[in-house]
Short mmCIF file of C-alpha atoms in Angstrom, two decimals:
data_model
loop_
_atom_site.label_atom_id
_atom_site.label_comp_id
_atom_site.label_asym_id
_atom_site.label_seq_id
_atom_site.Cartn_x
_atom_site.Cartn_y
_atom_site.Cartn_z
CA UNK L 1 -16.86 -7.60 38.16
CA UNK L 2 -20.45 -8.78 37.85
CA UNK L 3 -20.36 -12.56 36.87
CA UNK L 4 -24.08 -12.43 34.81
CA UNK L 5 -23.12 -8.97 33.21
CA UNK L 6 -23.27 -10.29 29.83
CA UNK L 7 -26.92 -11.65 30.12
CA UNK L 8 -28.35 -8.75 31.42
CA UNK L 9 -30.18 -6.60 29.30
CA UNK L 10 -28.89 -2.78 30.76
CA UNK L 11 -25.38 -3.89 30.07
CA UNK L 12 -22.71 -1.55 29.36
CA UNK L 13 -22.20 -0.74 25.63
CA UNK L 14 -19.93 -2.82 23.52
CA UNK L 15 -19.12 0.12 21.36
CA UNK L 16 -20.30 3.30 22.88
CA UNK L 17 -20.22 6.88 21.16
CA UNK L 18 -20.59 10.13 23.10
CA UNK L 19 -21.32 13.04 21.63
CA UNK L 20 -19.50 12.58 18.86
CA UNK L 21 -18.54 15.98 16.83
CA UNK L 22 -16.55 16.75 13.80
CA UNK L 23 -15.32 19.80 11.90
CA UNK L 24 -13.84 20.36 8.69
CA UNK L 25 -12.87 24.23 9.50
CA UNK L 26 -16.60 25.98 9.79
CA UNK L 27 -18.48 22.91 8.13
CA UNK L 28 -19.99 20.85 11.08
CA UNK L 29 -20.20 16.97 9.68
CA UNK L 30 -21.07 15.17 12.72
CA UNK L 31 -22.63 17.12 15.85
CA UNK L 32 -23.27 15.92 18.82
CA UNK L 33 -23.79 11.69 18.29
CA UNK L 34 -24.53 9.36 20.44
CA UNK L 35 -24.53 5.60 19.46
CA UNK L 36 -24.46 2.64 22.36
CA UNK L 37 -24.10 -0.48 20.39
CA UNK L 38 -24.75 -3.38 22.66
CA UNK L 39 -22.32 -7.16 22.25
CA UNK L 40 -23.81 -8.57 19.37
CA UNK L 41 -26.28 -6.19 18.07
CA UNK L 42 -26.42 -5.26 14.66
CA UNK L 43 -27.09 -1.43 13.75
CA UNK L 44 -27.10 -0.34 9.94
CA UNK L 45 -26.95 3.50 9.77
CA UNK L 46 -28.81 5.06 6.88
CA UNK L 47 -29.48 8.64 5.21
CA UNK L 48 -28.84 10.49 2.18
CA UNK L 49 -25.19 10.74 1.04
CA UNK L 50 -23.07 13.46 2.72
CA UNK L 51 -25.39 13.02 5.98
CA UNK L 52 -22.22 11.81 7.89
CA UNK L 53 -22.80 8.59 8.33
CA UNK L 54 -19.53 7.27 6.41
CA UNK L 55 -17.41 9.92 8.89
CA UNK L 56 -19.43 8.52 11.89
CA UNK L 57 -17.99 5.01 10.98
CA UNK L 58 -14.38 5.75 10.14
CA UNK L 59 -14.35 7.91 13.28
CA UNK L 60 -15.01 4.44 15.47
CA UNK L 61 -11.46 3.31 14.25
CA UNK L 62 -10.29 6.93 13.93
CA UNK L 63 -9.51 6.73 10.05
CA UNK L 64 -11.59 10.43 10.55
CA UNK L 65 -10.46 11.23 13.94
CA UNK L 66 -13.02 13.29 16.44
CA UNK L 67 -12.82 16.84 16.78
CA UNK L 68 -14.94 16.38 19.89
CA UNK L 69 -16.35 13.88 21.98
CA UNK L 70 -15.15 10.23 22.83
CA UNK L 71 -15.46 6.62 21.04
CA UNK L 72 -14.57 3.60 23.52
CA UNK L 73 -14.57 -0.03 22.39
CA UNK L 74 -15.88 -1.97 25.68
CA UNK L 75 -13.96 -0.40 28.51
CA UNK L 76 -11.29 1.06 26.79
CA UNK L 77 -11.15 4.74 24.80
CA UNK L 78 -10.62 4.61 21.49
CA UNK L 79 -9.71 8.44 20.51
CA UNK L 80 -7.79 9.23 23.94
CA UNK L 81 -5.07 11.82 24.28
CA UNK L 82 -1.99 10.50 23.86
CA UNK L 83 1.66 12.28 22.76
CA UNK L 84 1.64 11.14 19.10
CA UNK L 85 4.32 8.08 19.46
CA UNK L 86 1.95 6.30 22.17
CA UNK L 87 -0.97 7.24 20.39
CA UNK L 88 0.59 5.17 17.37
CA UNK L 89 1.13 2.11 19.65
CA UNK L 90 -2.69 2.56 20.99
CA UNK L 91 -4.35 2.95 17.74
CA UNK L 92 -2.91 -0.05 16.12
CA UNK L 93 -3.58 -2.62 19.10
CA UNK L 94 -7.26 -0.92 18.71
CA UNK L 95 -7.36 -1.41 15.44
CA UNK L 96 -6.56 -4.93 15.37
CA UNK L 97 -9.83 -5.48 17.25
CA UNK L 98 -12.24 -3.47 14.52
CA UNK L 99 -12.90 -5.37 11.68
CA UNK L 100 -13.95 -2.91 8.31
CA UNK L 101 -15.07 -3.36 5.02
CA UNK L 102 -14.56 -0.77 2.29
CA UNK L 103 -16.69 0.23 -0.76
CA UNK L 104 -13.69 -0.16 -2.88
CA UNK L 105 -13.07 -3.34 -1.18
CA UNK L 106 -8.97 -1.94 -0.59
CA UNK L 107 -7.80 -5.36 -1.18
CA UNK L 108 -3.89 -5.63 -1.88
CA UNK L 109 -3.67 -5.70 -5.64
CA UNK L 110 0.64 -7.14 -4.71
CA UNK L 111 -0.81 -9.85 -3.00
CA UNK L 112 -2.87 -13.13 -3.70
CA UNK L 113 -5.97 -13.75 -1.71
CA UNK L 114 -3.87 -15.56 0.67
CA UNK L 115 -1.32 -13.07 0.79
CA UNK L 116 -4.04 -10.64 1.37
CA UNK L 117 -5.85 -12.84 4.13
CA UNK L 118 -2.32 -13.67 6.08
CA UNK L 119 -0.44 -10.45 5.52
CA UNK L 120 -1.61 -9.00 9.50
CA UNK L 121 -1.88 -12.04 11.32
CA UNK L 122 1.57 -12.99 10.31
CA UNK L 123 2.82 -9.03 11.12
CA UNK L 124 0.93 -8.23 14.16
CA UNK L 125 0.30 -11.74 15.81
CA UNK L 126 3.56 -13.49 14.93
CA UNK L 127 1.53 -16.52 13.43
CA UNK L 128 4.10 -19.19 11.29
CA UNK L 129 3.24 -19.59 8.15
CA UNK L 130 1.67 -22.59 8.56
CA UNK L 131 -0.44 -21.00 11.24
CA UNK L 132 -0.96 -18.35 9.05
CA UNK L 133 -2.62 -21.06 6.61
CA UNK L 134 -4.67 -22.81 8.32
CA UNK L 135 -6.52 -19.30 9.40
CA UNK L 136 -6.45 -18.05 6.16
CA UNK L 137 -8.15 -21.14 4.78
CA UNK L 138 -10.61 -21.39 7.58
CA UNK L 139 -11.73 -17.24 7.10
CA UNK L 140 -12.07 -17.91 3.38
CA UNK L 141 -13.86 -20.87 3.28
CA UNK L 142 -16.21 -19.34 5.68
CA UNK L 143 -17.10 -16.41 3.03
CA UNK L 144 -16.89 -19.53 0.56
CA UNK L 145 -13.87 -18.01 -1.36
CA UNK L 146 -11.17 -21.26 -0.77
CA UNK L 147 -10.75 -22.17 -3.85
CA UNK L 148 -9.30 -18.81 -4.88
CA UNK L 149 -6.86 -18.67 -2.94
CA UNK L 150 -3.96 -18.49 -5.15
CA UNK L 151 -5.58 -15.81 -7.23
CA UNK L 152 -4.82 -12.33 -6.88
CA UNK L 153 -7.36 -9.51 -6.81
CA UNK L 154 -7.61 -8.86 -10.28
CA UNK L 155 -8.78 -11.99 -11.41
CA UNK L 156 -11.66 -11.76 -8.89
CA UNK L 157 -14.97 -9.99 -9.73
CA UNK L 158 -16.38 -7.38 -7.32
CA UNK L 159 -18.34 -9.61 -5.32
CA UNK L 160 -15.77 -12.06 -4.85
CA UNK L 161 -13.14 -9.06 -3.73
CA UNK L 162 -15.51 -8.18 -1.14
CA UNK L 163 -15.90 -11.20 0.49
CA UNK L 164 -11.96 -11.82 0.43
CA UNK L 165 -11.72 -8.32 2.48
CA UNK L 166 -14.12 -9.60 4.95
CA UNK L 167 -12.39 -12.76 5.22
CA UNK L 168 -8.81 -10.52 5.93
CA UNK L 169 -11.00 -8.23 8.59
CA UNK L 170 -12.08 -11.60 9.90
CA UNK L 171 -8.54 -12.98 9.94
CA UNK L 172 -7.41 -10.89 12.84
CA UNK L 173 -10.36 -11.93 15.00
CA UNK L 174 -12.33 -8.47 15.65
CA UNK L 175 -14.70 -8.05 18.47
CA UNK L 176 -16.84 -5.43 16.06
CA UNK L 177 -16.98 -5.11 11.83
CA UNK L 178 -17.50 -2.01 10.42
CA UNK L 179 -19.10 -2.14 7.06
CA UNK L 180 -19.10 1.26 4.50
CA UNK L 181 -21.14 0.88 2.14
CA UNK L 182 -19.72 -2.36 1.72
CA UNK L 183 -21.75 -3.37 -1.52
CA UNK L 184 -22.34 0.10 -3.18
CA UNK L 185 -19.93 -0.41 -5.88
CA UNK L 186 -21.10 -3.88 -6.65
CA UNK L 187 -23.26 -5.03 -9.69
CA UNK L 188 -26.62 -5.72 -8.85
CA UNK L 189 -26.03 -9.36 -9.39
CA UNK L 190 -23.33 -9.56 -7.25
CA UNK L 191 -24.78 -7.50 -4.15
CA UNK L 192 -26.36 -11.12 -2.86
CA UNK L 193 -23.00 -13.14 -2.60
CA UNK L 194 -21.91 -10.23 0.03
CA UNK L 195 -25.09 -10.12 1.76
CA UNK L 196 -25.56 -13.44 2.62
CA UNK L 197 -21.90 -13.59 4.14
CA UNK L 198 -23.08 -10.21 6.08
CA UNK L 199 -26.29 -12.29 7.39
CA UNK L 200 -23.88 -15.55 8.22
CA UNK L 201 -21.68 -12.78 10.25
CA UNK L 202 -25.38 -11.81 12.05
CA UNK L 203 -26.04 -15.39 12.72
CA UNK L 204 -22.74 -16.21 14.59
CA UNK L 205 -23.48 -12.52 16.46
CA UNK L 206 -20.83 -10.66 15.62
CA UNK L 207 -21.16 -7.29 16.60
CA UNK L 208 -21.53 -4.84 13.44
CA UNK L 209 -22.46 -1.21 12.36
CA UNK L 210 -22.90 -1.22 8.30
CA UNK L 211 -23.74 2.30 6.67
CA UNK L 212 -25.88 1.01 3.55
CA UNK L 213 -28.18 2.36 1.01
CA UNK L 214 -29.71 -1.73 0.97
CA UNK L 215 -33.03 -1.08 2.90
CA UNK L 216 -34.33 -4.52 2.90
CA UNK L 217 -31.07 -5.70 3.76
CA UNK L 218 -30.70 -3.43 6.43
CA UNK L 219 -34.52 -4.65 7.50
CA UNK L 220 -33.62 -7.99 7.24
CA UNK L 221 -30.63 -8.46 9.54
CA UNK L 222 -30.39 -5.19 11.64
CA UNK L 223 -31.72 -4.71 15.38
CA UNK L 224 -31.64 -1.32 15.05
CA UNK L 225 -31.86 1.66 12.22
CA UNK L 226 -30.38 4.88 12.57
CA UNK L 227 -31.21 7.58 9.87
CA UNK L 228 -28.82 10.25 9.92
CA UNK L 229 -29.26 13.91 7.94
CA UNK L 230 -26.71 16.88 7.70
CA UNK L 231 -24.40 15.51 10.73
CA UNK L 232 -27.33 14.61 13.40
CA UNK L 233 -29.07 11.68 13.87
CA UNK L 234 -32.84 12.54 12.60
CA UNK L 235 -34.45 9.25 14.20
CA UNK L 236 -33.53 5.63 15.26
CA UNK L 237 -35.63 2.79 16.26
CA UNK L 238 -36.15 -1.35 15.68
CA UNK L 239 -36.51 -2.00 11.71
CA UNK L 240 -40.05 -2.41 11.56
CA UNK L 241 -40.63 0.82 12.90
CA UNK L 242 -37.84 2.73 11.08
CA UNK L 243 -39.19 1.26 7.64
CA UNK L 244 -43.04 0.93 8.19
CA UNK L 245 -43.96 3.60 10.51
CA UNK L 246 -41.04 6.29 11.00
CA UNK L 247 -42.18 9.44 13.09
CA UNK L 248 -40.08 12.02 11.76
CA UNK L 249 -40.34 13.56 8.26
CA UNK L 250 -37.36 13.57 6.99
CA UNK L 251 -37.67 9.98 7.78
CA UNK L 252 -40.51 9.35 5.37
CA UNK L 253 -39.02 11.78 2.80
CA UNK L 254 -36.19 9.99 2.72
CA UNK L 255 -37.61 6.37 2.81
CA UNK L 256 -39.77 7.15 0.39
CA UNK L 257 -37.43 8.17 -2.22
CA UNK L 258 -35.11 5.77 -1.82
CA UNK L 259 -37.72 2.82 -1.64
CA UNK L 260 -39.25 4.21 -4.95
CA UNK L 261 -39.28 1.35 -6.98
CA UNK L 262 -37.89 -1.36 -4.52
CA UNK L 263 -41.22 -2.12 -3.22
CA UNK L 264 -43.37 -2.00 -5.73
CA UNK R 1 44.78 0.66 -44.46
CA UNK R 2 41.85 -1.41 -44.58
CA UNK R 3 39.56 -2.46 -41.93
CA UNK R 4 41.35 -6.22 -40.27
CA UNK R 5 39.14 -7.80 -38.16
CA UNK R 6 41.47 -11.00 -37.28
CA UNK R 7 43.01 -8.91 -34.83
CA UNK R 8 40.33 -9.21 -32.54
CA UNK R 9 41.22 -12.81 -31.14
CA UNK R 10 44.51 -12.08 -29.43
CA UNK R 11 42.87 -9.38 -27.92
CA UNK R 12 39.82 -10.65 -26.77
CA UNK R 13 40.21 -11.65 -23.56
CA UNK R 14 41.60 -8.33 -22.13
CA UNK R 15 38.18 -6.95 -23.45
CA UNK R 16 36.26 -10.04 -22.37
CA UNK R 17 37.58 -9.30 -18.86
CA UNK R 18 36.85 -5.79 -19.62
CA UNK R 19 32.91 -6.50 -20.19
CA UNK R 20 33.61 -8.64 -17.08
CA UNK R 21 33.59 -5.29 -15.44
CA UNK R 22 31.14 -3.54 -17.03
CA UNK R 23 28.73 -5.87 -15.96
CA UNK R 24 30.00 -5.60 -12.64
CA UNK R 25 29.59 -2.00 -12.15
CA UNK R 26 26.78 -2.00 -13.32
CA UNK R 27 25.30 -4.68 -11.07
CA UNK R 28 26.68 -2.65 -8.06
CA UNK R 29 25.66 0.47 -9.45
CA UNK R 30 22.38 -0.39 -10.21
CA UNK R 31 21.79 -1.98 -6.28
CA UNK R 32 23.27 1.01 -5.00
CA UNK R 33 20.84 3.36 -7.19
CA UNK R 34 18.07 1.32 -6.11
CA UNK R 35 18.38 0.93 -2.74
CA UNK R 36 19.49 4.60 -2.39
CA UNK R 37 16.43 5.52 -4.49
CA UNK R 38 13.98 4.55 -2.54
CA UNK R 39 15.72 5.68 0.60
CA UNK R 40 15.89 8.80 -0.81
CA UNK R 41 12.07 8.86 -1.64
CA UNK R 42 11.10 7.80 1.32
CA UNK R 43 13.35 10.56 2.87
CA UNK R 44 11.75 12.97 0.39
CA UNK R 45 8.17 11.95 1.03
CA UNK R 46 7.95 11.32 4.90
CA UNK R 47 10.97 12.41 6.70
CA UNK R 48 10.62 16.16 8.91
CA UNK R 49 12.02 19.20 6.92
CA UNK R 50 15.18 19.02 9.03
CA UNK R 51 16.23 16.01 7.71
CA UNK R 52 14.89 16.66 4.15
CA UNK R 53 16.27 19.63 3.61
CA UNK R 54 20.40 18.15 3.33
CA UNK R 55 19.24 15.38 1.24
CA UNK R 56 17.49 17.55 -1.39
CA UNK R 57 21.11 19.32 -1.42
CA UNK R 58 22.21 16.33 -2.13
CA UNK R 59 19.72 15.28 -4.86
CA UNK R 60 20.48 18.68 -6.38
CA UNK R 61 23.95 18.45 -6.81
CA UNK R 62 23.51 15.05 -8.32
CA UNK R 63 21.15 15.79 -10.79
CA UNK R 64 22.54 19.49 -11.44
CA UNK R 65 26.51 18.27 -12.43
CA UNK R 66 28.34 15.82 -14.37
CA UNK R 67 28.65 12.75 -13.75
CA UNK R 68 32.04 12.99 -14.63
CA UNK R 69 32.66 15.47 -12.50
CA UNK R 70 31.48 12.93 -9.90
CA UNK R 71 33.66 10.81 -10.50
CA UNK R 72 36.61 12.69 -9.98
CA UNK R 73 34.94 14.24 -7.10
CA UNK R 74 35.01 10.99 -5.40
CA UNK R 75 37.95 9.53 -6.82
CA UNK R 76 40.56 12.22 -6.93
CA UNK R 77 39.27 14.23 -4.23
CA UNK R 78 38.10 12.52 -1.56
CA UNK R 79 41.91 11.71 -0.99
CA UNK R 80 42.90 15.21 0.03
CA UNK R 81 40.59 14.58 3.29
CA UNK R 82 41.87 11.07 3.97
CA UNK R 83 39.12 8.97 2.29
CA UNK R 84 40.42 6.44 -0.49
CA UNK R 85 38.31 4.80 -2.37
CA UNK R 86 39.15 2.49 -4.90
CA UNK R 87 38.59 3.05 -8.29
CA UNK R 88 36.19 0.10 -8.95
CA UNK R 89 34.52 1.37 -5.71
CA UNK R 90 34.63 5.25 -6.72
CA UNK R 91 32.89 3.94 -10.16
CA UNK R 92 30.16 1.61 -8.27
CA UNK R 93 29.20 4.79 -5.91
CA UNK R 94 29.32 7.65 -8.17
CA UNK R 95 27.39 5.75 -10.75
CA UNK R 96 25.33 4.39 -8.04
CA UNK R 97 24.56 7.51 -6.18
CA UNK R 98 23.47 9.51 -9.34
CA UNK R 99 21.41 7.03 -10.35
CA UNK R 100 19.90 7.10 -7.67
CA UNK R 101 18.45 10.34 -7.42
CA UNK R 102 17.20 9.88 -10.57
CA UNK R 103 15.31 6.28 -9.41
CA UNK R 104 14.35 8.53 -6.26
CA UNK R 105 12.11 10.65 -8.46
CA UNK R 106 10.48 7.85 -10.31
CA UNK R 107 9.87 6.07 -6.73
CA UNK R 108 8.07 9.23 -5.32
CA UNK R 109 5.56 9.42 -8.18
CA UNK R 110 4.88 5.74 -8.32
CA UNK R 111 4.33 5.65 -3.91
CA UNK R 112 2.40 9.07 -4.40
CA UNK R 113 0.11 7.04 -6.96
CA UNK R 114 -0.80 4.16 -4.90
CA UNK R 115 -4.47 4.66 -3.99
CA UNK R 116 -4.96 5.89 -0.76
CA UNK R 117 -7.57 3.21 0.25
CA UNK R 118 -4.19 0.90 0.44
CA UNK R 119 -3.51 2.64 3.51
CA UNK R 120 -6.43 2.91 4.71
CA UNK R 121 -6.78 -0.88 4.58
CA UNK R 122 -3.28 -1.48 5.88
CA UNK R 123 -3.67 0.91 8.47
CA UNK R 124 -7.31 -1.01 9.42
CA UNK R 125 -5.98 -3.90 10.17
CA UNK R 126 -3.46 -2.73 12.66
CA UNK R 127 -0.05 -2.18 10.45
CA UNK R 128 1.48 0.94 11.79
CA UNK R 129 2.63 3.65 9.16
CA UNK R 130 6.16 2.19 8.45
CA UNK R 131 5.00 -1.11 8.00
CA UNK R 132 1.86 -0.17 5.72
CA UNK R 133 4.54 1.58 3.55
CA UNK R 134 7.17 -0.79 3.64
CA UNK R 135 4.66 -3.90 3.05
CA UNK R 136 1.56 -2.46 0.66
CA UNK R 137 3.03 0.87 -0.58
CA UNK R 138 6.37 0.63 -1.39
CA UNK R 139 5.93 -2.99 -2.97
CA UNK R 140 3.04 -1.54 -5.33
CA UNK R 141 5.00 1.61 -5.76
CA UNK R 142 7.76 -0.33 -7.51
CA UNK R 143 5.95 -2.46 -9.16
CA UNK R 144 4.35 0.36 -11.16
CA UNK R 145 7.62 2.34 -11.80
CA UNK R 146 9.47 -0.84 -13.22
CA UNK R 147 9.42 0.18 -17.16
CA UNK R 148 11.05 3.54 -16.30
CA UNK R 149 13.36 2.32 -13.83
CA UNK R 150 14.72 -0.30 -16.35
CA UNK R 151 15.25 2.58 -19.13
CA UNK R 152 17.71 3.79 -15.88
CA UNK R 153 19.24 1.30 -15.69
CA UNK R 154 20.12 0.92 -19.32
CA UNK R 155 21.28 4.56 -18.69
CA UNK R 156 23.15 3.34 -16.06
CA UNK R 157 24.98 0.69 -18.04
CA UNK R 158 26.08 3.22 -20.83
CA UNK R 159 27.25 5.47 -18.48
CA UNK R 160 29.63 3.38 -16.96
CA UNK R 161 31.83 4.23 -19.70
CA UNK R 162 32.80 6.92 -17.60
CA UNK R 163 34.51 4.89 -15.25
CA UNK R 164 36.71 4.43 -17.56
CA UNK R 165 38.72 7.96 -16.90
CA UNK R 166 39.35 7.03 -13.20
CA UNK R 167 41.76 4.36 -14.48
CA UNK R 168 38.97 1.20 -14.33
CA UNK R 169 40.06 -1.50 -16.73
CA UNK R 170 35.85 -1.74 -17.71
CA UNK R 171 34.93 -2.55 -21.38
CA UNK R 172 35.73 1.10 -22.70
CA UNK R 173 38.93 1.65 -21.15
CA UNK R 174 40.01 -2.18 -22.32
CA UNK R 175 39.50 -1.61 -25.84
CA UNK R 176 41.49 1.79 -25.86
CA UNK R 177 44.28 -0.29 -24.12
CA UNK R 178 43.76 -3.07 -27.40
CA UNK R 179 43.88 -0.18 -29.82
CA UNK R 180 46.88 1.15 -28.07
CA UNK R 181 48.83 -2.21 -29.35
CA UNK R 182 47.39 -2.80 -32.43
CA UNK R 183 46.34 0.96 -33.97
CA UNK R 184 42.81 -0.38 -34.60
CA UNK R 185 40.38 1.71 -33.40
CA UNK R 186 37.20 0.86 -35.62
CA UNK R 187 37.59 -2.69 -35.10
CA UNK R 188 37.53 -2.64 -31.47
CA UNK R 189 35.28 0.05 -31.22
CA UNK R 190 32.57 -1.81 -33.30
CA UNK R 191 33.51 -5.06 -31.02
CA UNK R 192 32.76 -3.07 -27.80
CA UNK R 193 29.41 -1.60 -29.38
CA UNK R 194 28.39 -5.06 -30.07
CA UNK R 195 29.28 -5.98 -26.33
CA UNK R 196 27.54 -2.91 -25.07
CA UNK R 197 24.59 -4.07 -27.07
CA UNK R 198 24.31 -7.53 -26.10
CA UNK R 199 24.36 -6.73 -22.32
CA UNK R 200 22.12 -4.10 -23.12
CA UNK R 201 19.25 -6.84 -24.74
CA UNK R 202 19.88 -9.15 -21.78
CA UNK R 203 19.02 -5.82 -19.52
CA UNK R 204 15.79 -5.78 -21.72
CA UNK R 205 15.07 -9.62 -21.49
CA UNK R 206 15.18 -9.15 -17.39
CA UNK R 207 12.92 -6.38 -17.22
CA UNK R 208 10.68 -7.93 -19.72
CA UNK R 209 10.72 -11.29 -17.54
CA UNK R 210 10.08 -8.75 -14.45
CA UNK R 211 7.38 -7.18 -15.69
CA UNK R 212 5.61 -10.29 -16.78
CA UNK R 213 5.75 -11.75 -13.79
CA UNK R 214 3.92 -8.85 -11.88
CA UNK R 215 1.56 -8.72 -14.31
CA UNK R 216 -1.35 -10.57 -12.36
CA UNK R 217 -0.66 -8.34 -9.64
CA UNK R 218 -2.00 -5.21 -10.88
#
């Protein structure tokens, strides 16, 4: 092993995607992706809805599995072939270390916040309750939701849901977060509160991927953009370039509707 | 002959003891039916067709005869082939088991109705599939199917009459044994429907305490 591996700057990939390809029957939804996400980079994949991008993400933890190609977190394979029983055993270890964030936020409607927050940890770690606690409190105080800790889900608003599921992703310690859409079905109002526990995420480098339709979120905290259209990826590139001077036209088609009245 | 209510002392404590039972059949009925109700919706939903396939026999015959006929099924004639069960214990499993086939059904629609992002979520994290259903969906699952599942069980309850004809000394069968001595039949009839009822509303008040309390949950 090389000692300075992690400061060099052709490093292996942290999360690494090749040629990624997915079928529903005849109807190709991914073909052919590649994605090398490096330790601590943030990527935000954008493009009109149904481009794949949402199936690209779930495939990383194989919620969508592959129908070809391979996905390997650091130097271990994600979607190997296994005989079903030991593929079980694989997949959830894996999953433990993949953080995600839902739309619909997912959160466990049974359980309080801290119910919610402890439930894994306690399952899959064998933490006391106690220890349990003290995590719990620590994750939700970082995405400023302590003192709601005895509620349950319902008596949260959207924004507040949110950033109790990214405290319960953060809960089991994940070396990437996968983000999907994770403030579409917020209220404009509440969109911020998420983002800025997102950007807190970016400062402390956690390694992420978010799908989003936020462009100047996106801008704001991503290293790179990729736009994706009917299953390929059309272009990818630094922010600044993806946003202000994109090369292909599907690009600037799509940029330009979808910035239509965000930049006036 | 008129109606004579001041009968009813002397014989109240054999049908005291007799709503003594009641209750306790029903108790162990109702654990049995839902315990065995969600086993067999589990079964139902997730096990392989192999092992479905005997159980649905099983549901069918349950649903498709009478429970009386269950009874003596179990009670009478399980002793030709060397099994004897107890009438208390006949009562508790027949009961239980039929009921349970019955929670089974209400157990599969409420775990087939828990949104699939649940799982999704549970299975995120790292739960495998057995413990994403036994700790997000079943929990949720029976939350939402309380209300029916307490009508059941008030099924249940008047059911247990039933036991009565396999020789259990439960509420029904002591009041025939009081009319036997005194010749009073409306008297202790009306006394047992009174009984029957009064359980019955404290079967209400529990649900209704249930269903409060997992009201925040939703």
């Amino acid at each position: 092993m090389k000692d300075e591996g992690d400061h060099m700057t052709d490093q292996k990939p942290f999360v690494d995607i090749r040629h990624a390809q997915k079928s529903y029957g005849t109807l190709e939804v991914l073909k052919d992706i590649n994605l090398q996400v490096q330790k601590g980079q943030i990527v935000a994949i954008i493009g009109p809805s149904g481009s794949g991008k949402s199936t690209l993400l779930r495939a990383i933890n194989d919620l969508d599995p592959l129908t070809g190609g391979e996905v390997w977190l650091e130097d271990k394979q994600i979607n190997k072939n296994l005989p079903h029983r030991q593929y079980e055993k694989h997949i959830n270890l894996v999953r433990q270390e993949i953080g995600m964030v839902f739309q619909h936020f997912n959160l466990f409607p049974h359980l309080t916040v801290r119910g919610n927050v402890t439930l894994a940890p306690k399952m899959l770690k064998g933490l006391s309750d106690v220890e349990a606690n003290t995590l719990a409190e620590a994750q939700l105080d970082k995405v400023g939701m302590l003192e709601r800790i005895d509620y349950y889900p319902s008596q949260l608003s959207g924004g507040q849901k949110q950033r109790v599921a990214i405290a319960r992703a953060l809960a089991m310690n994940p070396k990437v977060m996968l983000f999907d859409e994770a403030t579409s079905a917020l209220d404009p109002e509440l969109v911020e509160e998420v983002n800025l526990v997102m950007k807190k995420l970016a400062e402390e480098h956690m390694t992420m991927i978010i799908v989003t339709h936020e462009m100047s979120f996106a801008e704001s905290v991503c290293d790179r953009v990729l736009f994706m259209d009917q299953g390929v990826v059309v272009e990818e590139g630094p922010p600044e370039v993806m946003f202000r001077n994109p090369t292909s036209d599907r690009t600037k088609e799509f940029l330009r509707k979808h910035l239509a009245g965000q930049h006036p | 002959m008129g109606l004579d209510f001041t009968v009813i002392p002397q014989y109240l404590d054999i049908v005291l003891w007799g709503a003594l039972w009641t209750i306790l059949i029903t108790l162990g009925a109702a654990t049995v039916s839902f315990i065995g109700g969600m086993f067999l919706a589990v079964i139902a939903l997730y096990a392989p067709l192999l092992v479905r396939l005997p159980f649905r026999a099983f549901a069918f015959l349950f649903m498709g005869t009478p429970l009386l006929l269950q009874l003596f099924l179990i009670y009478f004639g399980l002793v030709q082939v060397g099994i004897d069960v107890p009438a208390v214990m006949a009562g508790i499993i027949g009961l239980g088991l039929h009921f349970a086939v019955y929670n089974s059904e209400l157990f599969q629609t409420g775990i087939l109705a828990v949104d699939k992002g649940q799982v999704e979520a549970a299975r995120t994290v790292g739960l495998s599939r057995m413990q994403a259903l036994r700790k997000v969906v079943v929990p949720q699952a029976v939350r939402d199917v309380i209300p029916p599942i307490g009508n059941n069980m008030i099924s249940l309850l008047k059911d247990s009459a039933l036991v009565s004809v396999i020789g259990v000394s439960e509420l029904t069968l002591s009041a025939q044994r009081a009319i036997g001595s005194t010749y009073r039949p409306f008297e202790f009839y009306v006394l047992v429907a009174v009984i029957y009822y009064i359980i019955n509303l404290f079967m209400e008040a529990v649900q209704r305490r249930v269903e409060r309390r997992v009201q925040a949950s939703r």
